[in-house]
Short mmCIF file of N, CA and C in Angstrom, two decimals:
data_model
loop_
_atom_site.label_atom_id
_atom_site.label_comp_id
_atom_site.label_asym_id
_atom_site.label_seq_id
_atom_site.Cartn_x
_atom_site.Cartn_y
_atom_site.Cartn_z
N MET A 1 -49.10 141.24 -91.00
CA MET A 1 -48.72 142.59 -91.13
C MET A 1 -48.03 143.06 -89.86
N HIS A 2 -47.01 143.83 -89.98
CA HIS A 2 -46.22 144.27 -88.82
C HIS A 2 -46.76 145.65 -88.35
N ASP A 3 -47.10 145.68 -87.09
CA ASP A 3 -47.62 146.92 -86.49
C ASP A 3 -46.65 147.43 -85.46
N PRO A 4 -45.82 148.46 -85.80
CA PRO A 4 -44.78 148.91 -84.87
C PRO A 4 -45.39 149.58 -83.59
N LEU A 5 -46.60 150.15 -83.71
CA LEU A 5 -47.19 150.75 -82.51
C LEU A 5 -47.54 149.70 -81.47
N SER A 6 -48.10 148.55 -81.91
CA SER A 6 -48.42 147.55 -80.91
C SER A 6 -47.18 146.92 -80.35
N ALA A 7 -46.11 146.82 -81.14
CA ALA A 7 -44.84 146.31 -80.61
C ALA A 7 -44.30 147.28 -79.53
N GLY A 8 -44.42 148.56 -79.80
CA GLY A 8 -43.97 149.56 -78.84
C GLY A 8 -44.81 149.53 -77.58
N ARG A 9 -46.09 149.33 -77.72
CA ARG A 9 -46.94 149.20 -76.53
C ARG A 9 -46.60 147.98 -75.68
N ARG A 10 -46.36 146.87 -76.38
CA ARG A 10 -45.99 145.62 -75.66
C ARG A 10 -44.66 145.84 -74.91
N LEU A 11 -43.69 146.45 -75.55
CA LEU A 11 -42.39 146.69 -74.93
C LEU A 11 -42.54 147.64 -73.76
N ALA A 12 -43.36 148.66 -73.88
CA ALA A 12 -43.55 149.60 -72.78
C ALA A 12 -44.27 148.94 -71.62
N SER A 13 -45.28 148.12 -71.91
CA SER A 13 -45.98 147.44 -70.80
C SER A 13 -45.12 146.44 -70.11
N ARG A 14 -44.22 145.73 -70.85
CA ARG A 14 -43.32 144.81 -70.25
C ARG A 14 -42.32 145.53 -69.36
N ALA A 15 -41.78 146.64 -69.85
CA ALA A 15 -40.84 147.42 -69.07
C ALA A 15 -41.46 147.96 -67.76
N ILE A 16 -42.72 148.39 -67.85
CA ILE A 16 -43.42 148.91 -66.68
C ILE A 16 -43.66 147.76 -65.67
N ALA A 17 -43.97 146.58 -66.19
CA ALA A 17 -44.17 145.44 -65.29
C ALA A 17 -42.84 145.11 -64.58
N TRP A 18 -41.73 145.14 -65.29
CA TRP A 18 -40.44 144.90 -64.68
C TRP A 18 -40.15 145.96 -63.62
N GLN A 19 -40.47 147.20 -63.94
CA GLN A 19 -40.28 148.28 -62.96
C GLN A 19 -41.08 148.03 -61.69
N PHE A 20 -42.30 147.63 -61.87
CA PHE A 20 -43.17 147.36 -60.73
C PHE A 20 -42.61 146.21 -59.88
N GLY A 21 -42.08 145.19 -60.50
CA GLY A 21 -41.49 144.08 -59.76
C GLY A 21 -40.23 144.52 -59.00
N ALA A 22 -39.41 145.38 -59.62
CA ALA A 22 -38.21 145.90 -58.96
C ALA A 22 -38.60 146.79 -57.77
N MET A 23 -39.67 147.57 -57.95
CA MET A 23 -40.15 148.42 -56.85
C MET A 23 -40.60 147.55 -55.68
N ALA A 24 -41.31 146.49 -55.97
CA ALA A 24 -41.77 145.59 -54.91
C ALA A 24 -40.62 144.90 -54.22
N LEU A 25 -39.60 144.51 -54.96
CA LEU A 25 -38.43 143.85 -54.32
C LEU A 25 -37.70 144.86 -53.44
N ALA A 26 -37.54 146.13 -53.92
CA ALA A 26 -36.86 147.14 -53.10
C ALA A 26 -37.65 147.44 -51.82
N ALA A 27 -39.00 147.47 -51.93
CA ALA A 27 -39.79 147.71 -50.74
C ALA A 27 -39.66 146.55 -49.74
N LEU A 28 -39.65 145.32 -50.25
CA LEU A 28 -39.48 144.15 -49.36
C LEU A 28 -38.07 144.16 -48.75
N ALA A 29 -37.07 144.61 -49.45
CA ALA A 29 -35.73 144.64 -48.89
C ALA A 29 -35.62 145.63 -47.76
N PHE A 30 -36.38 146.75 -47.82
CA PHE A 30 -36.32 147.71 -46.76
C PHE A 30 -37.32 147.46 -45.64
N TYR A 31 -38.20 146.54 -45.77
CA TYR A 31 -39.22 146.25 -44.78
C TYR A 31 -38.63 145.92 -43.40
N PRO A 32 -37.52 145.18 -43.27
CA PRO A 32 -36.99 144.91 -41.94
C PRO A 32 -36.55 146.20 -41.22
N LEU A 33 -36.28 147.26 -41.94
CA LEU A 33 -35.89 148.51 -41.27
C LEU A 33 -37.10 149.34 -40.79
N GLY A 34 -38.28 148.91 -41.18
CA GLY A 34 -39.49 149.61 -40.75
C GLY A 34 -40.43 149.87 -41.92
N ALA A 35 -41.68 150.12 -41.55
CA ALA A 35 -42.71 150.34 -42.59
C ALA A 35 -42.44 151.63 -43.37
N SER A 36 -41.88 152.65 -42.68
CA SER A 36 -41.65 153.93 -43.42
C SER A 36 -40.55 153.76 -44.41
N HIS A 37 -39.55 152.95 -44.13
CA HIS A 37 -38.50 152.70 -45.13
C HIS A 37 -39.02 151.93 -46.34
N ALA A 38 -39.86 150.93 -46.04
CA ALA A 38 -40.46 150.16 -47.14
C ALA A 38 -41.39 151.04 -48.00
N LEU A 39 -42.17 151.90 -47.32
CA LEU A 39 -43.02 152.80 -48.03
C LEU A 39 -42.23 153.77 -48.90
N ALA A 40 -41.11 154.24 -48.35
CA ALA A 40 -40.25 155.16 -49.09
C ALA A 40 -39.72 154.50 -50.35
N ALA A 41 -39.27 153.25 -50.24
CA ALA A 41 -38.76 152.53 -51.41
C ALA A 41 -39.91 152.33 -52.44
N ALA A 42 -41.08 152.05 -51.96
CA ALA A 42 -42.24 151.90 -52.85
C ALA A 42 -42.56 153.18 -53.54
N VAL A 43 -42.48 154.29 -52.80
CA VAL A 43 -42.79 155.62 -53.42
C VAL A 43 -41.75 155.95 -54.46
N GLY A 44 -40.47 155.70 -54.17
CA GLY A 44 -39.42 155.97 -55.15
C GLY A 44 -39.59 155.14 -56.44
N GLY A 45 -39.81 153.85 -56.26
CA GLY A 45 -40.11 153.03 -57.46
C GLY A 45 -41.40 153.36 -58.11
N GLY A 46 -42.40 153.68 -57.31
CA GLY A 46 -43.71 154.06 -57.85
C GLY A 46 -43.63 155.34 -58.66
N ALA A 47 -42.76 156.24 -58.25
CA ALA A 47 -42.56 157.49 -59.04
C ALA A 47 -42.06 157.15 -60.45
N THR A 48 -41.16 156.20 -60.54
CA THR A 48 -40.62 155.80 -61.81
C THR A 48 -41.69 155.08 -62.64
N VAL A 49 -42.47 154.20 -62.00
CA VAL A 49 -43.52 153.51 -62.72
C VAL A 49 -44.58 154.51 -63.24
N ALA A 50 -44.96 155.45 -62.41
CA ALA A 50 -45.93 156.46 -62.85
C ALA A 50 -45.37 157.29 -63.98
N GLY A 51 -44.09 157.69 -63.85
CA GLY A 51 -43.47 158.44 -64.93
C GLY A 51 -43.39 157.68 -66.21
N SER A 52 -43.09 156.41 -66.14
CA SER A 52 -43.05 155.57 -67.36
C SER A 52 -44.44 155.44 -68.00
N LEU A 53 -45.44 155.32 -67.17
CA LEU A 53 -46.81 155.25 -67.71
C LEU A 53 -47.19 156.54 -68.47
N VAL A 54 -46.79 157.68 -67.90
CA VAL A 54 -47.04 158.96 -68.56
C VAL A 54 -46.25 159.05 -69.87
N ALA A 55 -44.99 158.65 -69.84
CA ALA A 55 -44.16 158.73 -71.03
C ALA A 55 -44.68 157.81 -72.11
N ALA A 56 -45.06 156.56 -71.76
CA ALA A 56 -45.59 155.65 -72.76
C ALA A 56 -46.88 156.15 -73.35
N ARG A 57 -47.75 156.71 -72.52
CA ARG A 57 -49.02 157.22 -72.99
C ARG A 57 -48.80 158.39 -73.97
N MET A 58 -47.89 159.25 -73.63
CA MET A 58 -47.60 160.38 -74.53
C MET A 58 -46.93 159.97 -75.82
N ALA A 59 -45.93 159.10 -75.70
CA ALA A 59 -45.14 158.75 -76.87
C ALA A 59 -45.91 157.81 -77.84
N LEU A 60 -46.73 156.98 -77.30
CA LEU A 60 -47.40 155.95 -78.14
C LEU A 60 -48.87 156.21 -78.33
N GLY A 61 -49.39 157.28 -77.79
CA GLY A 61 -50.83 157.53 -77.88
C GLY A 61 -51.31 158.27 -79.10
N GLY A 62 -50.42 158.73 -79.94
CA GLY A 62 -50.85 159.60 -81.05
C GLY A 62 -51.12 158.87 -82.35
N GLY A 63 -50.89 157.59 -82.41
CA GLY A 63 -51.07 156.90 -83.67
C GLY A 63 -49.95 157.19 -84.67
N VAL A 64 -50.22 156.90 -85.92
CA VAL A 64 -49.21 157.15 -86.97
C VAL A 64 -49.19 158.62 -87.28
N GLN A 65 -48.00 159.22 -87.21
CA GLN A 65 -47.81 160.65 -87.46
C GLN A 65 -46.49 160.88 -88.21
N PRO A 66 -46.28 162.09 -88.70
CA PRO A 66 -44.98 162.38 -89.35
C PRO A 66 -43.83 162.29 -88.34
N ALA A 67 -42.64 162.10 -88.86
CA ALA A 67 -41.47 161.81 -88.04
C ALA A 67 -41.21 162.96 -87.04
N GLY A 68 -41.41 164.19 -87.42
CA GLY A 68 -41.14 165.32 -86.54
C GLY A 68 -42.08 165.28 -85.32
N MET A 69 -43.33 164.95 -85.56
CA MET A 69 -44.29 164.85 -84.47
C MET A 69 -43.99 163.69 -83.53
N VAL A 70 -43.50 162.60 -84.09
CA VAL A 70 -43.17 161.40 -83.28
C VAL A 70 -41.98 161.76 -82.36
N VAL A 71 -40.96 162.39 -82.91
CA VAL A 71 -39.81 162.78 -82.08
C VAL A 71 -40.24 163.78 -81.02
N GLY A 72 -41.09 164.73 -81.36
CA GLY A 72 -41.62 165.67 -80.35
C GLY A 72 -42.42 164.98 -79.28
N ARG A 73 -43.24 163.99 -79.63
CA ARG A 73 -44.00 163.26 -78.63
C ARG A 73 -43.09 162.43 -77.72
N LEU A 74 -42.02 161.84 -78.29
CA LEU A 74 -41.06 161.12 -77.48
C LEU A 74 -40.35 162.02 -76.50
N LEU A 75 -39.89 163.16 -77.01
CA LEU A 75 -39.21 164.10 -76.15
C LEU A 75 -40.11 164.64 -75.05
N ALA A 76 -41.33 164.99 -75.40
CA ALA A 76 -42.30 165.46 -74.42
C ALA A 76 -42.59 164.36 -73.37
N GLY A 77 -42.68 163.13 -73.82
CA GLY A 77 -42.91 162.03 -72.87
C GLY A 77 -41.79 161.86 -71.88
N VAL A 78 -40.56 161.99 -72.32
CA VAL A 78 -39.41 161.88 -71.43
C VAL A 78 -39.40 163.07 -70.42
N ILE A 79 -39.68 164.24 -70.95
CA ILE A 79 -39.71 165.46 -70.05
C ILE A 79 -40.81 165.27 -68.99
N PHE A 80 -41.99 164.87 -69.41
CA PHE A 80 -43.08 164.73 -68.43
C PHE A 80 -42.80 163.54 -67.49
N LYS A 81 -42.12 162.53 -67.97
CA LYS A 81 -41.76 161.40 -67.06
C LYS A 81 -40.93 161.95 -65.90
N TRP A 82 -39.93 162.72 -66.19
CA TRP A 82 -39.04 163.21 -65.10
C TRP A 82 -39.70 164.30 -64.26
N VAL A 83 -40.63 165.01 -64.83
CA VAL A 83 -41.41 165.96 -64.04
C VAL A 83 -42.25 165.21 -63.02
N VAL A 84 -42.89 164.13 -63.47
CA VAL A 84 -43.68 163.30 -62.55
C VAL A 84 -42.78 162.68 -61.48
N VAL A 85 -41.63 162.11 -61.87
CA VAL A 85 -40.72 161.48 -60.92
C VAL A 85 -40.26 162.47 -59.88
N LEU A 86 -39.82 163.65 -60.30
CA LEU A 86 -39.37 164.66 -59.34
C LEU A 86 -40.49 165.18 -58.47
N ALA A 87 -41.67 165.32 -59.01
CA ALA A 87 -42.81 165.76 -58.17
C ALA A 87 -43.14 164.77 -57.11
N VAL A 88 -43.18 163.46 -57.45
CA VAL A 88 -43.49 162.41 -56.46
C VAL A 88 -42.38 162.32 -55.41
N LEU A 89 -41.15 162.40 -55.84
CA LEU A 89 -40.06 162.36 -54.87
C LEU A 89 -40.11 163.57 -53.94
N GLY A 90 -40.39 164.75 -54.49
CA GLY A 90 -40.55 165.95 -53.66
C GLY A 90 -41.68 165.81 -52.65
N LEU A 91 -42.81 165.28 -53.09
CA LEU A 91 -43.89 164.99 -52.16
C LEU A 91 -43.49 164.03 -51.10
N GLY A 92 -42.79 163.01 -51.48
CA GLY A 92 -42.36 161.99 -50.51
C GLY A 92 -41.46 162.55 -49.42
N MET A 93 -40.56 163.42 -49.84
CA MET A 93 -39.65 164.00 -48.84
C MET A 93 -40.24 165.17 -48.09
N ALA A 94 -40.96 166.04 -48.74
CA ALA A 94 -41.44 167.27 -48.09
C ALA A 94 -42.79 167.03 -47.36
N TRP A 95 -43.72 166.40 -48.08
CA TRP A 95 -45.08 166.27 -47.52
C TRP A 95 -45.19 165.10 -46.56
N TRP A 96 -44.73 163.90 -47.04
CA TRP A 96 -44.89 162.67 -46.27
C TRP A 96 -43.71 162.43 -45.32
N ARG A 97 -42.64 163.19 -45.48
CA ARG A 97 -41.44 163.08 -44.63
C ARG A 97 -40.88 161.63 -44.57
N LEU A 98 -40.75 161.06 -45.73
CA LEU A 98 -40.18 159.70 -45.86
C LEU A 98 -38.67 159.81 -45.96
N PRO A 99 -37.97 158.75 -45.53
CA PRO A 99 -36.49 158.79 -45.60
C PRO A 99 -36.02 158.78 -47.07
N PRO A 100 -35.07 159.64 -47.42
CA PRO A 100 -34.70 159.79 -48.82
C PRO A 100 -33.89 158.65 -49.39
N LEU A 101 -33.08 157.97 -48.59
CA LEU A 101 -32.24 156.92 -49.16
C LEU A 101 -33.07 155.73 -49.71
N PRO A 102 -34.06 155.22 -49.01
CA PRO A 102 -34.88 154.14 -49.59
C PRO A 102 -35.63 154.62 -50.83
N MET A 103 -36.05 155.91 -50.84
CA MET A 103 -36.70 156.40 -52.07
C MET A 103 -35.76 156.37 -53.27
N LEU A 104 -34.53 156.79 -53.05
CA LEU A 104 -33.58 156.79 -54.12
C LEU A 104 -33.24 155.38 -54.57
N VAL A 105 -33.15 154.40 -53.61
CA VAL A 105 -32.88 153.02 -53.97
C VAL A 105 -34.06 152.45 -54.78
N GLY A 106 -35.31 152.76 -54.38
CA GLY A 106 -36.47 152.34 -55.16
C GLY A 106 -36.45 152.91 -56.54
N LEU A 107 -36.11 154.19 -56.67
CA LEU A 107 -36.00 154.87 -57.99
C LEU A 107 -34.96 154.21 -58.84
N LEU A 108 -33.79 153.94 -58.26
CA LEU A 108 -32.68 153.31 -58.99
C LEU A 108 -33.07 151.88 -59.41
N ALA A 109 -33.66 151.12 -58.52
CA ALA A 109 -34.07 149.73 -58.87
C ALA A 109 -35.05 149.74 -60.02
N ALA A 110 -36.04 150.61 -59.98
CA ALA A 110 -37.04 150.61 -61.06
C ALA A 110 -36.43 151.17 -62.36
N THR A 111 -35.51 152.11 -62.30
CA THR A 111 -34.88 152.61 -63.50
C THR A 111 -33.99 151.55 -64.14
N LEU A 112 -33.23 150.83 -63.31
CA LEU A 112 -32.39 149.73 -63.82
C LEU A 112 -33.26 148.59 -64.42
N ALA A 113 -34.42 148.34 -63.82
CA ALA A 113 -35.30 147.34 -64.36
C ALA A 113 -35.82 147.76 -65.73
N PHE A 114 -36.06 149.06 -65.90
CA PHE A 114 -36.50 149.59 -67.22
C PHE A 114 -35.44 149.35 -68.26
N VAL A 115 -34.19 149.63 -67.89
CA VAL A 115 -33.09 149.38 -68.82
C VAL A 115 -32.94 147.90 -69.15
N LEU A 116 -32.99 147.06 -68.12
CA LEU A 116 -32.87 145.62 -68.33
C LEU A 116 -34.02 145.08 -69.20
N ALA A 117 -35.24 145.54 -68.97
CA ALA A 117 -36.35 145.05 -69.78
C ALA A 117 -36.19 145.47 -71.23
N ASN A 118 -35.59 146.62 -71.49
CA ASN A 118 -35.40 147.04 -72.87
C ASN A 118 -34.22 146.33 -73.52
N LEU A 119 -33.26 145.87 -72.69
CA LEU A 119 -32.11 145.11 -73.28
C LEU A 119 -32.55 143.67 -73.62
N LEU A 120 -33.41 143.11 -72.79
CA LEU A 120 -33.89 141.72 -73.01
C LEU A 120 -35.23 141.77 -73.68
N LYS A 121 -35.28 142.09 -74.95
CA LYS A 121 -36.53 142.28 -75.68
C LYS A 121 -37.21 141.00 -76.10
N ARG A 122 -36.72 139.89 -75.71
CA ARG A 122 -37.31 138.61 -76.21
C ARG A 122 -38.69 138.41 -75.69
#
């Protein structure tokens, strides 16, 4: 029997694992510039990973529902994902005073890894 919810959960967990790997690579790439740059890249990528976890939990946590509810959950998941991402980036720049460029590179690397993981669904 085909269970589309478990397939969605597997795809989401694989995409989040790819994002985590991209975040780690970005942090390692910035490590020669200093620990604060590496931490900034990790915070930027971590913001995307945390946002994806929130989005996956919201979108896939409701079980089988009518189509309108599913679309609403997907939309709410995307909105909350970007709220989490922007909140973490804001904390990184304002509270922790991390350099913004490595944060944006970490965010971009993790976002591109999400896209790549969804393109390569094998």
